[in-house]
PDB file of C-alpha atoms in Angstrom:
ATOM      1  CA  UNK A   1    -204.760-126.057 107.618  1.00 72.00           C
ATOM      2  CA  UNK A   2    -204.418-126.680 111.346  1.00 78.00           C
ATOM      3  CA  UNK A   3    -206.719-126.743 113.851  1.00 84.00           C
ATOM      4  CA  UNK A   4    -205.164-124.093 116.033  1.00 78.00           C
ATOM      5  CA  UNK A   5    -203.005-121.633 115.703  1.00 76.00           C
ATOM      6  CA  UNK A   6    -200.954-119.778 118.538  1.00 72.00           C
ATOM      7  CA  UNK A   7    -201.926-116.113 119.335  1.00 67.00           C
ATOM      8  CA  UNK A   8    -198.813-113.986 119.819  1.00 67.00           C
ATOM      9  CA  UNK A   9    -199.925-111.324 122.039  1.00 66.00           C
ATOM     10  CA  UNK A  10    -196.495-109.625 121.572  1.00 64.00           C
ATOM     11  CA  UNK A  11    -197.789-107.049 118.650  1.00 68.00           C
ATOM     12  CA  UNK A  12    -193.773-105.842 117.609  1.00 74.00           C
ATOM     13  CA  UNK A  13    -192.458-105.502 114.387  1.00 80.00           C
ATOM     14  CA  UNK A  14    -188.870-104.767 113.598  1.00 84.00           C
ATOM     15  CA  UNK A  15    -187.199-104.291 109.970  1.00 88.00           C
ATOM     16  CA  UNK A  16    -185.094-101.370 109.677  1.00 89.00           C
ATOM     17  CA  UNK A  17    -184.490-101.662 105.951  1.00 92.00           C
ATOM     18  CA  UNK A  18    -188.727-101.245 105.482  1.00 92.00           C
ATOM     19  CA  UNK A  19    -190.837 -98.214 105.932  1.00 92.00           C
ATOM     20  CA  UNK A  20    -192.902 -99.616 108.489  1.00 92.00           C
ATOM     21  CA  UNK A  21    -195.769 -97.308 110.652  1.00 93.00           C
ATOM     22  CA  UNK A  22    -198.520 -98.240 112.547  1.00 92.00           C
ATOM     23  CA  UNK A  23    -202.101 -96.599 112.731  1.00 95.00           C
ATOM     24  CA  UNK A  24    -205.026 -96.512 114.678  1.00 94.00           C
ATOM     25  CA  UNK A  25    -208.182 -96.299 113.229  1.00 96.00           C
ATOM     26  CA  UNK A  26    -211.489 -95.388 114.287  1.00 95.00           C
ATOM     27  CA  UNK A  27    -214.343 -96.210 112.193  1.00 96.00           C
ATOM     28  CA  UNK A  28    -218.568 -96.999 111.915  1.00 94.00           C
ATOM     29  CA  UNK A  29    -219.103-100.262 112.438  1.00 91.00           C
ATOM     30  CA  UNK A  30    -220.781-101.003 108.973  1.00 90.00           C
ATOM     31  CA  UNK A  31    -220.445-103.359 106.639  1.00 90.00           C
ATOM     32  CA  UNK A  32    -218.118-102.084 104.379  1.00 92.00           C
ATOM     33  CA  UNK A  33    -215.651 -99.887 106.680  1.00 94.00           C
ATOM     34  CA  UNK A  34    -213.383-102.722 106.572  1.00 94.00           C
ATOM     35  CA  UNK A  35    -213.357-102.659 102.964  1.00 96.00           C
ATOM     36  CA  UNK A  36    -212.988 -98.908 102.160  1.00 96.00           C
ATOM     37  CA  UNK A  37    -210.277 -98.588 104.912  1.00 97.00           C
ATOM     38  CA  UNK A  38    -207.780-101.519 103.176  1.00 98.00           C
ATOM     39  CA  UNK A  39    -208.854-100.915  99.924  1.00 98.00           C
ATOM     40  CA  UNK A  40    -207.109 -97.404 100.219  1.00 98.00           C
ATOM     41  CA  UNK A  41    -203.804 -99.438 101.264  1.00 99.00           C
ATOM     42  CA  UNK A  42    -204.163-101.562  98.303  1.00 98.00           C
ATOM     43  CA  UNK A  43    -204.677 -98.998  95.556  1.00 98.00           C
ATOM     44  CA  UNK A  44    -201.315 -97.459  96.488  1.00 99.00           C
ATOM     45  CA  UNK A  45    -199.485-100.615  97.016  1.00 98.00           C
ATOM     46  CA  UNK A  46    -199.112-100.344 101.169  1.00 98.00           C
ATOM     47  CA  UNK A  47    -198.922-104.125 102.155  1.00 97.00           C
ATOM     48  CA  UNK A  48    -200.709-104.498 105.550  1.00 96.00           C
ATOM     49  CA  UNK A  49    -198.262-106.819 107.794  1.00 92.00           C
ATOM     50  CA  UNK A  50    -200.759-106.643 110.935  1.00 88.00           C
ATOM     51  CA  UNK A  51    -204.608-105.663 111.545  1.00 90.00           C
ATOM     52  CA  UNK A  52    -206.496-106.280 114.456  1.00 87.00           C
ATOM     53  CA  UNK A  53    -210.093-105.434 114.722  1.00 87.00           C
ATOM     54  CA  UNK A  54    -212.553-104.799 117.486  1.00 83.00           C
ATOM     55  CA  UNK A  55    -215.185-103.106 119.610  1.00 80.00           C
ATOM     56  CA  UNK A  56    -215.745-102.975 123.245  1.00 72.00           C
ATOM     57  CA  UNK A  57    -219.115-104.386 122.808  1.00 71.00           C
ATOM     58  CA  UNK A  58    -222.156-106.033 120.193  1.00 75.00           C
ATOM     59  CA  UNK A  59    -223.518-102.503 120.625  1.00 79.00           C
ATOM     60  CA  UNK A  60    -221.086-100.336 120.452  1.00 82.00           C
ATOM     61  CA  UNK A  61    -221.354 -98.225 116.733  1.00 90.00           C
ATOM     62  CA  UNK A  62    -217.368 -97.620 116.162  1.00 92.00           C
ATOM     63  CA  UNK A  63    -214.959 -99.572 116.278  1.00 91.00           C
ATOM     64  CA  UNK A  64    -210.912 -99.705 116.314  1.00 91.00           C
ATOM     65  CA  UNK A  65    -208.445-101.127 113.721  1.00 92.00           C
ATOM     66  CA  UNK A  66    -204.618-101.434 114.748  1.00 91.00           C
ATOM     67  CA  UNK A  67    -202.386-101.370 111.823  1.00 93.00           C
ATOM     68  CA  UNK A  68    -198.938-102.068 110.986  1.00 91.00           C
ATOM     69  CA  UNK A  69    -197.982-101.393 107.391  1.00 95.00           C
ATOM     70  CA  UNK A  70    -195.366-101.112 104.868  1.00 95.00           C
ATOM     71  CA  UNK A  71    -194.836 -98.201 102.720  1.00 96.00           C
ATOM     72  CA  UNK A  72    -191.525 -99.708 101.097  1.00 96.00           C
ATOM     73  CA  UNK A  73    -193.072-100.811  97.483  1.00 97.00           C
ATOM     74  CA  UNK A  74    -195.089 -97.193  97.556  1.00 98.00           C
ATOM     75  CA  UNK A  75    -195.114 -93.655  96.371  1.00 97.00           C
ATOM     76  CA  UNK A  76    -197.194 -92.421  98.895  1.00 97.00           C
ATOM     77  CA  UNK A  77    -195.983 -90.518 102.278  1.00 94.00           C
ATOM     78  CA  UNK A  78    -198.081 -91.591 105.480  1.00 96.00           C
ATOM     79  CA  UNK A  79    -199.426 -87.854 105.723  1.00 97.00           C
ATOM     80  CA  UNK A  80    -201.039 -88.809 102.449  1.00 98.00           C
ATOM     81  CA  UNK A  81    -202.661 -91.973 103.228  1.00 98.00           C
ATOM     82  CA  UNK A  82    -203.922 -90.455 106.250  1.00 98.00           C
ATOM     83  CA  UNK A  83    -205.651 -87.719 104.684  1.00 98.00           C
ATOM     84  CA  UNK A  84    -207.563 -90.358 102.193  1.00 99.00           C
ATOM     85  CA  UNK A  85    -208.337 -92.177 105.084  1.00 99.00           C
ATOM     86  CA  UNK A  86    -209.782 -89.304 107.096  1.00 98.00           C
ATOM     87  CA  UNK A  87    -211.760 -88.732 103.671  1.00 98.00           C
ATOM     88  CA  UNK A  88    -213.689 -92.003 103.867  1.00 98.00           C
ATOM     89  CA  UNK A  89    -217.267 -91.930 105.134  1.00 96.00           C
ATOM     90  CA  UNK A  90    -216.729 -94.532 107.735  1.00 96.00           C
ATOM     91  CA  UNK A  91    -213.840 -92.906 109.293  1.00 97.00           C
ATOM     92  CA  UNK A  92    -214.167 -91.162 112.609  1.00 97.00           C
ATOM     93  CA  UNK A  93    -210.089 -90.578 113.635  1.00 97.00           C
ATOM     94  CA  UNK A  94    -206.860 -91.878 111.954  1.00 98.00           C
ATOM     95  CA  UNK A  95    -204.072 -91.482 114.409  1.00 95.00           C
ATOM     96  CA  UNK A  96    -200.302 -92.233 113.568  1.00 94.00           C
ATOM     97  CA  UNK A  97    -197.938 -94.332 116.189  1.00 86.00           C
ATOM     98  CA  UNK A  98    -194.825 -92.779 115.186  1.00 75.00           C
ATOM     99  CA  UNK A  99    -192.460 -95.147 116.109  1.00 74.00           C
ATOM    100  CA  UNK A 100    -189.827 -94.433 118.858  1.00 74.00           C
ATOM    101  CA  UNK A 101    -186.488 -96.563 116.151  1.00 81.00           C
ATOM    102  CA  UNK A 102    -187.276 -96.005 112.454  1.00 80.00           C
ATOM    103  CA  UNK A 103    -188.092 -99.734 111.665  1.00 81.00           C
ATOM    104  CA  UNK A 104    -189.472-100.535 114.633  1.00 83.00           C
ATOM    105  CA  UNK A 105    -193.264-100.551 115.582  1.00 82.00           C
ATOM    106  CA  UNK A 106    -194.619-101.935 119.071  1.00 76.00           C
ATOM    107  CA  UNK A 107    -198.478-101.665 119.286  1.00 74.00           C
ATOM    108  CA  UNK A 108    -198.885 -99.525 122.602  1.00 70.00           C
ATOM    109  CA  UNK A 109    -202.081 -98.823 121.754  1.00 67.00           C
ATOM    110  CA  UNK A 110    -204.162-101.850 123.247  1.00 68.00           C
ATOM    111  CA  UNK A 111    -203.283-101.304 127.166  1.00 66.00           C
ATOM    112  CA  UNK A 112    -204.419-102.027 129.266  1.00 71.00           C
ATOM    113  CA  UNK A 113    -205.712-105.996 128.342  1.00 75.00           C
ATOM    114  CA  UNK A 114    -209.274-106.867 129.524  1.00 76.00           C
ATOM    115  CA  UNK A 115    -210.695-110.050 129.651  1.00 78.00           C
ATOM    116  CA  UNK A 116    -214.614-109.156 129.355  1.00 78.00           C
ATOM    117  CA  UNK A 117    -215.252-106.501 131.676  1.00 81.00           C
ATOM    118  CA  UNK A 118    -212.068-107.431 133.751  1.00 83.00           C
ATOM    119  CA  UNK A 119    -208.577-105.983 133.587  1.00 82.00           C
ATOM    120  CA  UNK A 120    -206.328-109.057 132.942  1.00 79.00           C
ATOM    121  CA  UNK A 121    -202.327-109.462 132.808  1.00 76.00           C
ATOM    122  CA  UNK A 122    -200.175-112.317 131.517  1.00 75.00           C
ATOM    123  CA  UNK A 123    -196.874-113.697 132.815  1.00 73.00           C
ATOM    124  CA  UNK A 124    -194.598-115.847 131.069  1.00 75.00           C
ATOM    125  CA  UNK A 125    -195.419-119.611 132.138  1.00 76.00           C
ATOM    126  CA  UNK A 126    -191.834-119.918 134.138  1.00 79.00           C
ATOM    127  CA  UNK A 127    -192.604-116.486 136.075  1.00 76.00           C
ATOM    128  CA  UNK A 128    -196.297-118.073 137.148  1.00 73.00           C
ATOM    129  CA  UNK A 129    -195.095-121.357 138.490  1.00 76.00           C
ATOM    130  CA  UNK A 130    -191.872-119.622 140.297  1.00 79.00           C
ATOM    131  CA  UNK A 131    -194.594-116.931 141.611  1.00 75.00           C
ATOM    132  CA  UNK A 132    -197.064-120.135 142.499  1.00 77.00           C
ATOM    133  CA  UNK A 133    -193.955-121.607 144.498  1.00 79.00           C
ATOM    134  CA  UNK A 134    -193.495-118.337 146.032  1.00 78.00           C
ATOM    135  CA  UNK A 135    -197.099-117.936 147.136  1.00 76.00           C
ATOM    136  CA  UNK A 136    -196.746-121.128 148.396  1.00 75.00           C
ATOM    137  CA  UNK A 137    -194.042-120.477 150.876  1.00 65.00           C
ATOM    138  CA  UNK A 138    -195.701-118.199 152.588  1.00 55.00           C
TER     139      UNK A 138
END
């Protein structure tokens, strides 16, 4: 296994032959949210292609999970899963992203970026030394 491995911060997804969706979901932070919330995806054979996981802080008591899945191999409707979710005692709020293209799922739910308490961007690495050149000039 390697050391490092890049971050893509680019959360897209694009398949139209799959029935892909993506969900946000609030939750207690407790030991086994995590567990209850993907075990629901597993028992109706929903394979989870992206998760990410957090909380604004150590002492924050909910926290958010961004998923994309795929309902391809399933019997199950979204509406469904959602309901099962919503039934789980460490679930606050499930909220669908419908997606704009069927097949295609951008996560437009983690805007803006912070980096600790600071609102951050990120440019491309050509765009910051042409804008370091322009800055520069001036």
């Amino acid at each position: 296994m390697e050391d490092y491995v890049p971050l893509s911060v680019l959360r897209m997804v694009y398949d139209s032959s799959r029935k892909l969706y993506s969900l946000r979901i609030m939750a207690s932070i407790r030991p086994s949210a995590l567990a209850e919330i993907t075990s629901v995806f597993a028992k109706h054979n929903i394979n989870i292609l992206c998760i990410e996981l957090g909380a604004r802080s150590t002492s924050d008591e909910r926290g958010t999970a961004f998923l994309v899945v795929d309902f391809t191999k399933s019997a199950m409707d979204v509406e469904q899963i959602i309901k099962e979710l919503e039934g789980l005692p460490s679930v606050l709020e499930v909220k669908l992203m419908d997606p704009s293209i069927p097949g295609l799922i951008i996560d437009t739910g983690h805007f803006p970026l912070i980096i600790g308490p600071w609102r951050g961007i990120i440019f491309r690495v050509e765009f910051s030394s042409t804008l370091s050149k322009a800055l520069g000039e001036n």
